[in-house]
CSV table of C-alpha atoms and ligand atoms in Angstrom, one decimal:
chain,number,residue,atom,x,y,z
A,79,MET,CA,107.2,107.7,166.1
A,80,LYS,CA,110.7,106.8,164.9
A,81,GLU,CA,109.1,105.2,161.8
A,82,ILE,CA,107.1,108.3,161.0
A,83,LEU,CA,110.1,110.5,161.5
A,84,LEU,CA,112.2,108.3,159.2
A,85,ALA,CA,109.5,108.3,156.6
A,86,GLU,CA,109.4,112.1,156.7
A,87,LEU,CA,113.2,112.4,156.3
A,88,LYS,CA,113.1,109.9,153.5
A,89,ARG,CA,110.3,111.8,151.8
A,90,GLN,CA,112.4,114.9,151.8
A,91,LEU,CA,115.6,112.9,151.1
A,92,GLY,CA,118.7,115.2,150.8
A,93,ARG,CA,116.8,118.3,152.0
A,94,TYR,CA,116.9,119.9,155.4
A,95,VAL,CA,113.7,119.6,157.4
A,96,SER,CA,113.6,121.9,160.5
A,97,GLY,CA,113.2,120.6,164.0
A,98,GLU,CA,110.2,122.9,164.3
A,99,GLU,CA,108.4,121.4,161.2
A,100,LEU,CA,109.2,117.8,162.4
A,101,SER,CA,107.9,118.5,165.9
A,102,GLN,CA,104.7,119.9,164.5
A,103,ARG,CA,104.1,117.1,162.1
A,104,LEU,CA,104.7,114.5,164.7
A,105,GLY,CA,103.0,116.4,167.5
A,106,VAL,CA,105.9,116.1,169.9
A,107,THR,CA,108.5,118.4,171.4
A,108,ARG,CA,111.7,119.3,169.6
A,109,THR,CA,113.7,117.5,172.3
A,110,ALA,CA,111.7,114.3,171.5
A,111,VAL,CA,112.5,114.7,167.8
A,112,TRP,CA,116.2,115.1,168.7
A,113,LYS,CA,116.1,111.9,170.8
A,114,GLN,CA,114.6,109.9,168.0
A,115,ILE,CA,117.2,111.4,165.6
A,116,GLN,CA,119.9,110.1,167.9
A,117,ALA,CA,118.3,106.6,168.0
A,118,LEU,CA,118.2,106.5,164.2
A,119,ARG,CA,121.9,107.6,164.1
A,120,GLU,CA,122.7,104.7,166.4
A,121,GLU,CA,121.1,102.3,164.0
A,122,GLY,CA,123.4,103.6,161.3
A,123,TYR,CA,121.3,106.3,159.5
A,124,GLY,CA,123.6,109.2,158.4
A,125,ILE,CA,121.6,112.2,159.5
A,126,GLU,CA,123.2,115.7,159.4
A,127,ALA,CA,122.0,118.3,162.0
A,128,LEU,CA,122.7,122.0,161.4
A,129,PRO,CA,121.6,124.7,163.9
A,130,ARG,CA,119.4,126.9,161.7
A,131,LEU,CA,118.6,124.5,158.9
A,132,GLY,CA,117.4,121.4,160.7
A,133,TYR,CA,117.9,117.7,159.8
A,134,ARG,CA,118.9,116.0,156.6
A,135,LEU,CA,119.0,112.3,155.8
A,136,LEU,CA,122.2,111.5,153.8
A,137,VAL,CA,122.4,107.7,153.8
A,138,ALA,CA,120.2,104.9,155.0
A,139,PRO,CA,122.3,101.9,156.3
A,140,ASP,CA,122.3,98.9,154.1
A,141,LEU,CA,120.8,96.8,156.8
A,142,LEU,CA,117.6,94.8,157.1
A,143,LEU,CA,116.3,97.1,159.8
A,144,PRO,CA,112.6,96.8,160.7
A,145,ALA,CA,112.0,100.4,159.5
A,146,GLU,CA,113.6,99.6,156.2
A,147,ILE,CA,111.5,96.5,155.7
A,148,GLN,CA,108.2,97.9,157.0
A,149,GLY,CA,108.4,101.3,155.3
A,150,GLY,CA,105.7,100.9,152.6
A,151,LEU,CA,105.1,97.2,153.4
A,152,ALA,CA,101.6,96.3,152.0
A,153,THR,CA,100.8,93.3,154.1
A,154,SER,CA,98.2,92.8,156.9
A,155,VAL,CA,99.8,89.9,158.8
A,156,LEU,CA,103.3,89.0,157.6
A,157,GLY,CA,106.2,91.1,158.9
A,158,ARG,CA,104.1,93.3,161.1
A,159,LYS,CA,106.5,92.3,163.9
A,160,VAL,CA,110.2,92.1,162.9
A,161,TYR,CA,113.2,91.0,165.0
A,162,HIS,CA,116.4,92.1,163.5
A,163,TYR,CA,119.9,90.8,164.5
A,164,ARG,CA,123.3,92.0,163.3
A,165,GLU,CA,124.5,88.5,164.1
A,166,THR,CA,122.9,85.4,165.5
A,167,ASP,CA,123.3,81.6,165.4
A,168,SER,CA,120.2,80.7,163.2
A,169,THR,CA,117.1,82.7,162.5
A,170,ASN,CA,115.2,79.4,162.2
A,171,ARG,CA,116.2,78.5,165.8
A,172,LEU,CA,115.1,81.9,167.0
A,173,ALA,CA,111.8,81.8,165.2
A,174,ARG,CA,111.1,78.3,166.6
A,175,GLU,CA,111.7,79.7,170.1
A,176,LEU,CA,109.3,82.6,169.4
A,177,GLY,CA,106.8,80.0,168.1
A,178,SER,CA,106.9,78.0,171.2
A,179,ARG,CA,106.5,81.2,173.3
A,180,GLY,CA,103.2,82.0,171.5
A,181,GLU,CA,104.4,84.9,169.2
A,182,PRO,CA,101.8,85.8,166.6
A,183,GLU,CA,101.6,84.5,163.0
A,184,GLY,CA,103.7,86.5,160.6
A,185,THR,CA,106.5,87.4,163.0
A,186,LEU,CA,109.7,87.8,161.1
A,187,VAL,CA,113.2,87.2,162.2
A,188,VAL,CA,116.1,88.6,160.0
A,189,ALA,CA,119.8,88.6,160.5
A,190,GLU,CA,122.7,90.2,158.7
A,191,ARG,CA,124.9,87.2,159.5
A,192,GLN,CA,124.4,83.7,161.0
A,193,GLN,CA,127.1,81.8,162.7
A,194,ALA,CA,125.2,78.5,162.7
A,195,GLY,CA,122.9,78.8,159.7
A,196,ARG,CA,121.4,75.4,158.9
A,197,GLY,CA,120.1,73.6,155.8
A,198,ARG,CA,118.1,70.4,155.8
A,199,LEU,CA,119.4,67.4,157.7
A,200,ASP,CA,121.5,69.7,159.9
A,201,ARG,CA,123.7,70.7,157.0
A,202,LYS,CA,125.6,73.9,157.3
A,203,TRP,CA,124.4,77.0,155.5
A,204,PHE,CA,127.0,79.7,154.7
A,205,SER,CA,125.5,83.0,155.9
A,206,PRO,CA,127.9,86.0,155.7
A,207,ALA,CA,127.0,89.7,155.6
A,208,GLY,CA,125.4,90.7,152.3
A,209,GLY,CA,122.9,87.8,152.2
A,210,ILE,CA,119.3,87.7,153.3
A,211,TRP,CA,118.7,85.3,156.1
A,212,LEU,CA,115.1,85.3,157.3
A,213,SER,CA,112.6,83.1,159.1
A,214,LEU,CA,108.9,83.5,159.1
A,215,LEU,CA,106.6,82.2,161.9
A,216,LEU,CA,103.3,80.8,160.6
A,217,ARG,CA,100.3,79.2,162.3
A,218,PRO,CA,98.5,77.7,159.3
A,219,GLN,CA,95.3,75.7,159.4
A,220,LEU,CA,96.9,72.7,157.7
A,221,PHE,CA,97.5,69.1,158.4
A,222,PRO,CA,101.2,68.3,159.1
A,223,HIS,CA,101.5,66.4,155.8
A,224,GLN,CA,100.6,69.6,153.9
A,225,ALA,CA,103.4,71.6,155.4
A,226,GLN,CA,105.6,70.8,152.4
A,227,LEU,CA,103.2,72.9,150.3
A,228,LEU,CA,104.3,76.0,152.2
A,229,THR,CA,107.8,75.4,151.0
A,230,LEU,CA,106.4,75.7,147.5
A,231,VAL,CA,104.6,78.9,148.4
A,232,ALA,CA,107.9,80.3,149.7
A,233,ALA,CA,109.8,79.2,146.6
A,234,VAL,CA,107.3,80.9,144.3
A,235,ALA,CA,107.3,84.1,146.4
A,236,ALA,CA,111.1,84.1,146.4
A,237,VAL,CA,111.3,83.8,142.6
A,238,GLU,CA,108.8,86.7,142.3
A,239,ALA,CA,110.6,88.9,144.8
A,240,THR,CA,113.9,88.2,143.0
A,241,GLU,CA,112.4,89.2,139.7
A,242,ALA,CA,110.9,92.4,141.2
A,243,VAL,CA,114.2,93.7,142.7
A,244,SER,CA,116.7,92.4,140.1
A,245,GLY,CA,114.9,91.4,136.9
A,246,LEU,CA,116.4,87.9,137.3
A,247,VAL,CA,114.0,84.9,137.2
A,248,PRO,CA,115.5,81.9,139.1
A,249,GLY,CA,114.2,78.4,138.4
A,250,ILE,CA,112.9,76.2,141.2
A,251,LYS,CA,114.5,72.9,141.8
A,252,TRP,CA,112.3,70.6,143.8
A,253,PRO,CA,111.8,70.8,146.6
A,254,ASN,CA,113.6,73.8,148.1
A,255,ASP,CA,116.2,75.4,145.9
A,256,LEU,CA,116.3,78.4,143.7
A,257,LEU,CA,118.8,78.2,140.8
A,258,LEU,CA,120.3,80.8,138.5
A,259,ALA,CA,122.0,79.2,135.5
A,260,GLY,CA,122.2,75.9,137.4
A,261,SER,CA,123.9,77.3,140.5
A,262,LYS,CA,122.2,77.7,143.9
A,263,LEU,CA,121.0,81.2,144.7
A,264,ALA,CA,118.7,80.4,147.6
A,265,GLY,CA,117.5,77.6,149.8
A,266,ILE,CA,114.4,77.1,152.0
A,267,LEU,CA,114.2,75.2,155.3
A,268,THR,CA,110.7,74.5,156.6
A,269,GLU,CA,110.4,73.2,160.2
A,270,VAL,CA,107.1,72.2,161.7
A,271,SER,CA,106.0,71.8,165.3
A,272,ALA,CA,103.0,69.5,165.1
A,273,GLU,CA,101.0,66.6,166.5
A,274,ILE,CA,99.7,63.8,164.2
A,275,ASP,CA,96.8,65.9,162.9
A,276,LEU,CA,97.6,69.5,164.1
A,277,VAL,CA,100.2,72.0,163.2
A,278,HIS,CA,101.1,74.1,166.2
A,279,TYR,CA,103.4,76.4,164.2
A,280,LEU,CA,105.7,76.3,161.3
A,281,VAL,CA,108.9,78.2,160.6
A,282,LEU,CA,109.9,79.0,157.1
A,283,GLY,CA,113.5,79.8,156.7
A,284,VAL,CA,114.8,81.4,153.5
A,285,GLY,CA,118.4,82.1,152.7
A,286,VAL,CA,119.2,84.2,149.7
A,287,ASN,CA,122.7,85.0,148.3
A,288,ALA,CA,121.9,88.6,147.5
A,289,ASN,CA,125.0,90.8,147.7
A,290,ILE,CA,127.7,88.2,148.3
A,291,PRO,CA,130.7,88.6,145.9
A,292,ALA,CA,131.5,85.4,144.0
A,293,GLU,CA,135.0,85.2,145.5
A,294,ALA,CA,133.5,85.3,149.1
A,295,PHE,CA,132.1,81.8,148.7
A,296,PRO,CA,134.3,79.1,150.3
A,297,ALA,CA,136.0,76.7,147.9
A,298,GLU,CA,133.5,73.9,148.4
A,299,LEU,CA,130.6,76.2,147.3
A,300,ARG,CA,132.4,78.2,144.5
A,301,GLU,CA,131.3,75.8,141.8
A,302,THR,CA,127.7,75.3,143.0
A,303,ALA,CA,126.6,78.6,144.5
A,304,THR,CA,125.8,82.0,143.0
A,305,SER,CA,124.5,85.4,144.1
A,306,MET,CA,122.5,88.2,142.6
A,307,LEU,CA,125.6,90.4,142.9
A,308,ALA,CA,127.7,87.9,141.1
A,309,VAL,CA,125.2,87.7,138.2
A,310,LEU,CA,124.2,91.3,138.0
A,311,GLY,CA,127.6,92.9,138.8
A,312,GLN,CA,125.8,95.3,141.2
A,313,PRO,CA,124.1,95.0,144.6
A,314,VAL,CA,120.3,94.7,145.0
A,315,ASN,CA,118.2,96.4,147.7
A,316,ARG,CA,117.9,93.6,150.3
A,317,ALA,CA,115.2,95.3,152.4
A,318,ALA,CA,113.1,95.7,149.2
A,319,TRP,CA,113.6,92.0,148.5
A,320,VAL,CA,112.2,91.1,151.9
A,321,ARG,CA,109.3,93.4,151.5
A,322,GLN,CA,108.4,91.9,148.1
A,323,PHE,CA,108.8,88.4,149.5
A,324,LEU,CA,106.4,89.1,152.3
A,325,GLN,CA,103.9,90.7,150.0
A,326,TYR,CA,103.9,87.9,147.4
A,327,PHE,CA,103.9,85.3,150.2
A,328,GLU,CA,100.9,86.8,151.9
A,329,LYS,CA,99.0,87.1,148.7
A,330,HIS,CA,99.5,83.4,147.9
A,331,TYR,CA,99.0,82.3,151.5
A,332,LEU,CA,95.6,84.0,151.6
A,333,VAL,CA,94.5,82.4,148.3
A,334,VAL,CA,95.7,79.0,149.4
A,335,GLY,CA,93.8,79.4,152.7
A,336,SER,CA,90.5,80.3,150.9
A,337,SER,CA,90.7,78.4,147.6
A,338,GLY,CA,93.4,75.7,147.9
A,339,PHE,CA,96.7,75.2,146.2
A,340,ASP,CA,95.7,74.9,142.5
A,341,ASP,CA,96.8,78.4,141.5
A,342,LEU,CA,100.0,78.1,143.5
A,343,LEU,CA,100.9,74.8,142.0
A,344,ALA,CA,100.4,76.2,138.5
A,345,ARG,CA,102.8,79.0,139.3
A,346,TRP,CA,105.3,76.6,140.8
A,347,ARG,CA,105.2,74.4,137.7
A,348,ARG,CA,105.8,77.4,135.5
A,349,TYR,CA,109.1,78.2,137.4
A,350,SER,CA,110.2,74.6,137.8
A,351,VAL,CA,113.4,73.5,136.3
A,352,THR,CA,112.8,69.9,137.5
A,353,LEU,CA,109.6,68.8,135.7
A,354,GLY,CA,110.2,67.2,132.3
A,355,HIS,CA,113.9,66.5,133.2
A,356,GLU,CA,115.8,63.4,134.0
A,357,VAL,CA,116.4,63.1,137.7
A,358,THR,CA,118.0,60.9,140.2
A,359,VAL,CA,116.3,60.8,143.6
A,360,TYR,CA,118.5,60.0,146.6
A,361,LEU,CA,116.7,58.2,149.4
A,362,PRO,CA,118.1,56.7,152.5
A,363,GLY,CA,119.7,53.5,151.3
A,364,ARG,CA,118.7,53.7,147.6
A,365,GLN,CA,118.5,55.9,144.6
A,366,VAL,CA,116.0,56.0,141.8
A,367,SER,CA,116.4,57.5,138.3
A,368,GLY,CA,113.7,58.5,135.9
A,369,THR,CA,111.8,61.5,134.4
A,370,ALA,CA,110.2,64.0,136.8
A,371,ILE,CA,106.7,64.4,135.5
A,372,ASP,CA,104.8,66.4,138.0
A,373,ILE,CA,104.1,67.4,141.6
A,374,ASP,CA,101.0,66.1,143.2
A,375,ASP,CA,98.5,68.0,145.4
A,376,HIS,CA,100.8,67.6,148.4
A,377,GLY,CA,103.9,68.9,146.7
A,378,ALA,CA,105.4,65.4,146.3
A,379,LEU,CA,107.4,64.7,143.2
A,380,GLN,CA,106.2,62.1,140.7
A,381,VAL,CA,108.9,60.3,138.7
A,382,ARG,CA,108.4,57.9,135.8
A,383,THR,CA,110.8,55.1,136.3
A,384,GLU,CA,111.2,51.8,134.5
A,385,ALA,CA,109.0,50.3,137.2
A,386,GLY,CA,106.2,52.8,136.8
A,387,ILE,CA,105.4,56.1,138.5
A,388,GLU,CA,106.8,56.6,141.9
A,389,THR,CA,105.9,59.5,144.2
A,390,PHE,CA,108.4,61.1,146.6
A,391,PRO,CA,107.1,63.3,149.4
A,392,ALA,CA,110.5,64.6,150.3
A,393,GLY,CA,114.1,64.0,149.3
A,394,GLU,CA,117.2,65.1,147.4
A,395,ILE,CA,117.4,65.2,143.7
A,396,ARG,CA,120.0,65.7,141.0
A,397,LEU,CA,119.1,66.9,137.6
A,398,ARG,CA,121.0,64.5,135.4
A,399,ASP,CA,120.6,66.2,132.0
A,400,LYS,CA,121.7,69.6,133.3
A,401,GLY,CA,125.1,68.7,134.6
A,402,ASP,CA,123.6,69.5,138.0
A,403,ARG,CA,125.9,69.3,141.0
B,1589,BT5,C1,118.8,74.5,152.2
B,1589,BT5,O1,119.2,73.3,152.7
B,1589,BT5,O2,118.9,74.8,151.0
B,1589,BT5,C2,118.0,75.4,153.2
B,1589,BT5,C3,118.8,76.6,153.5
B,1589,BT5,C4,118.0,77.5,154.5
B,1589,BT5,C5,118.9,78.6,155.0
B,1589,BT5,C6,118.0,79.6,155.8
B,1589,BT5,S1,118.9,81.1,156.2
B,1589,BT5,C7,117.7,81.6,157.3
B,1589,BT5,C8,117.2,80.3,158.0
B,1589,BT5,N1,118.0,80.1,159.2
B,1589,BT5,C9,118.7,78.9,159.1
B,1589,BT5,O3,119.5,78.5,160.0
B,1589,BT5,N2,118.4,78.3,157.9
B,1589,BT5,C10,117.5,79.1,157.1
B,1589,BT5,P1,119.8,72.1,151.8
B,1589,BT5,O4,118.9,71.8,150.7
B,1589,BT5,O5,120.0,71.0,152.8
B,1589,BT5,O6,121.2,72.6,151.3
B,1589,BT5,C11,122.3,72.7,152.1
B,1589,BT5,C12,123.5,72.7,151.2
B,1589,BT5,O7,123.6,73.8,150.3
B,1589,BT5,C13,124.8,72.6,151.9
B,1589,BT5,O8,125.2,71.3,152.3
B,1589,BT5,C14,125.8,73.2,150.9
B,1589,BT5,O9,126.2,72.3,150.0
B,1589,BT5,C15,125.0,74.2,150.2
B,1589,BT5,N3,125.1,75.6,150.7
B,1589,BT5,C16,125.4,76.0,152.0
B,1589,BT5,N4,125.4,77.4,152.1
B,1589,BT5,C17,125.1,77.8,150.8
B,1589,BT5,C18,124.9,79.1,150.3
B,1589,BT5,N5,125.0,80.2,151.0
B,1589,BT5,N6,124.5,79.2,149.0
B,1589,BT5,C19,124.4,78.1,148.2
B,1589,BT5,N7,124.6,76.8,148.7
B,1589,BT5,C20,124.9,76.7,150.0
């Protein structure tokens, strides 16, 4: 009911809507309307209430509230259930917990801030207010070795969502980074709970530097990280980004489930800033240099080296010809 009330106030944004009209539309008492208005105010919505005129929505909070994400969300599975936190340790950790408790596929965890945001190999992920920190719980019918492919789905959907809300088109650096002009805009962390031949659940964590001012990055990231705000000079609508991401992701996820990964891999190749470039691949104990020529059907990177073509299922790369850091 709160969602419908909010939708009605948004539809008539800036205008007064009487308590009587709202109670009729929602089929509840005026007292019930008042209670929901109070609840929305507590979430941060600026709603004016005047005795004879009624209610007027002045400002929606710039938060990733479920109602902001779900209003107009055109998905059937993803994001139908949203857990929102003003602050948490890590949305991936929370989503893993939800996964082990049997929460349904598509459950979304979002946070305004993370105190212990994580990258791969337990690296720290800087997660202040203004970014988009989300984790999606999935229960795909895939073999564990195919899980990497969902990182590619997330990367493609994240590029498309970024373009939809900002007009910026980031490049994808294999396997999990989004870059704008060579600097890191977003990272993806995929974690799988699986047995040898069965995925129980998978958590896809995406961190996007949306509205983070350039000067807010700590010294060690200032040279390598960027944000949409830093590039555009103005903030983007973060809830709209999440909505677009869920929609694009679901679209690709359904196609992948019914017809395989060909279409997705073609899109990924189009956005890639890795293929065709000189790379160094860092592996435990050794590093290999060569030309990145393609990704295979499992999302592994193929590199032409002096010794021939080598395939890397996972790893860390540096783009040598781009002055990559
Ligand atoms: C990643 O790891 O790029 C995956 C990041 C995933 C973060 C999301 S946020 C929501 C969800 N919950 C979590 O706890 N995590 C996920 P990796 O490729 O390992 O890159 C990590 C490296 O990126 C760090 O060692 C830093 O050098 C750099 N870094 C840290 N924070 C950054 C930021 N906000 N923007 C750009 N680079 C950053």
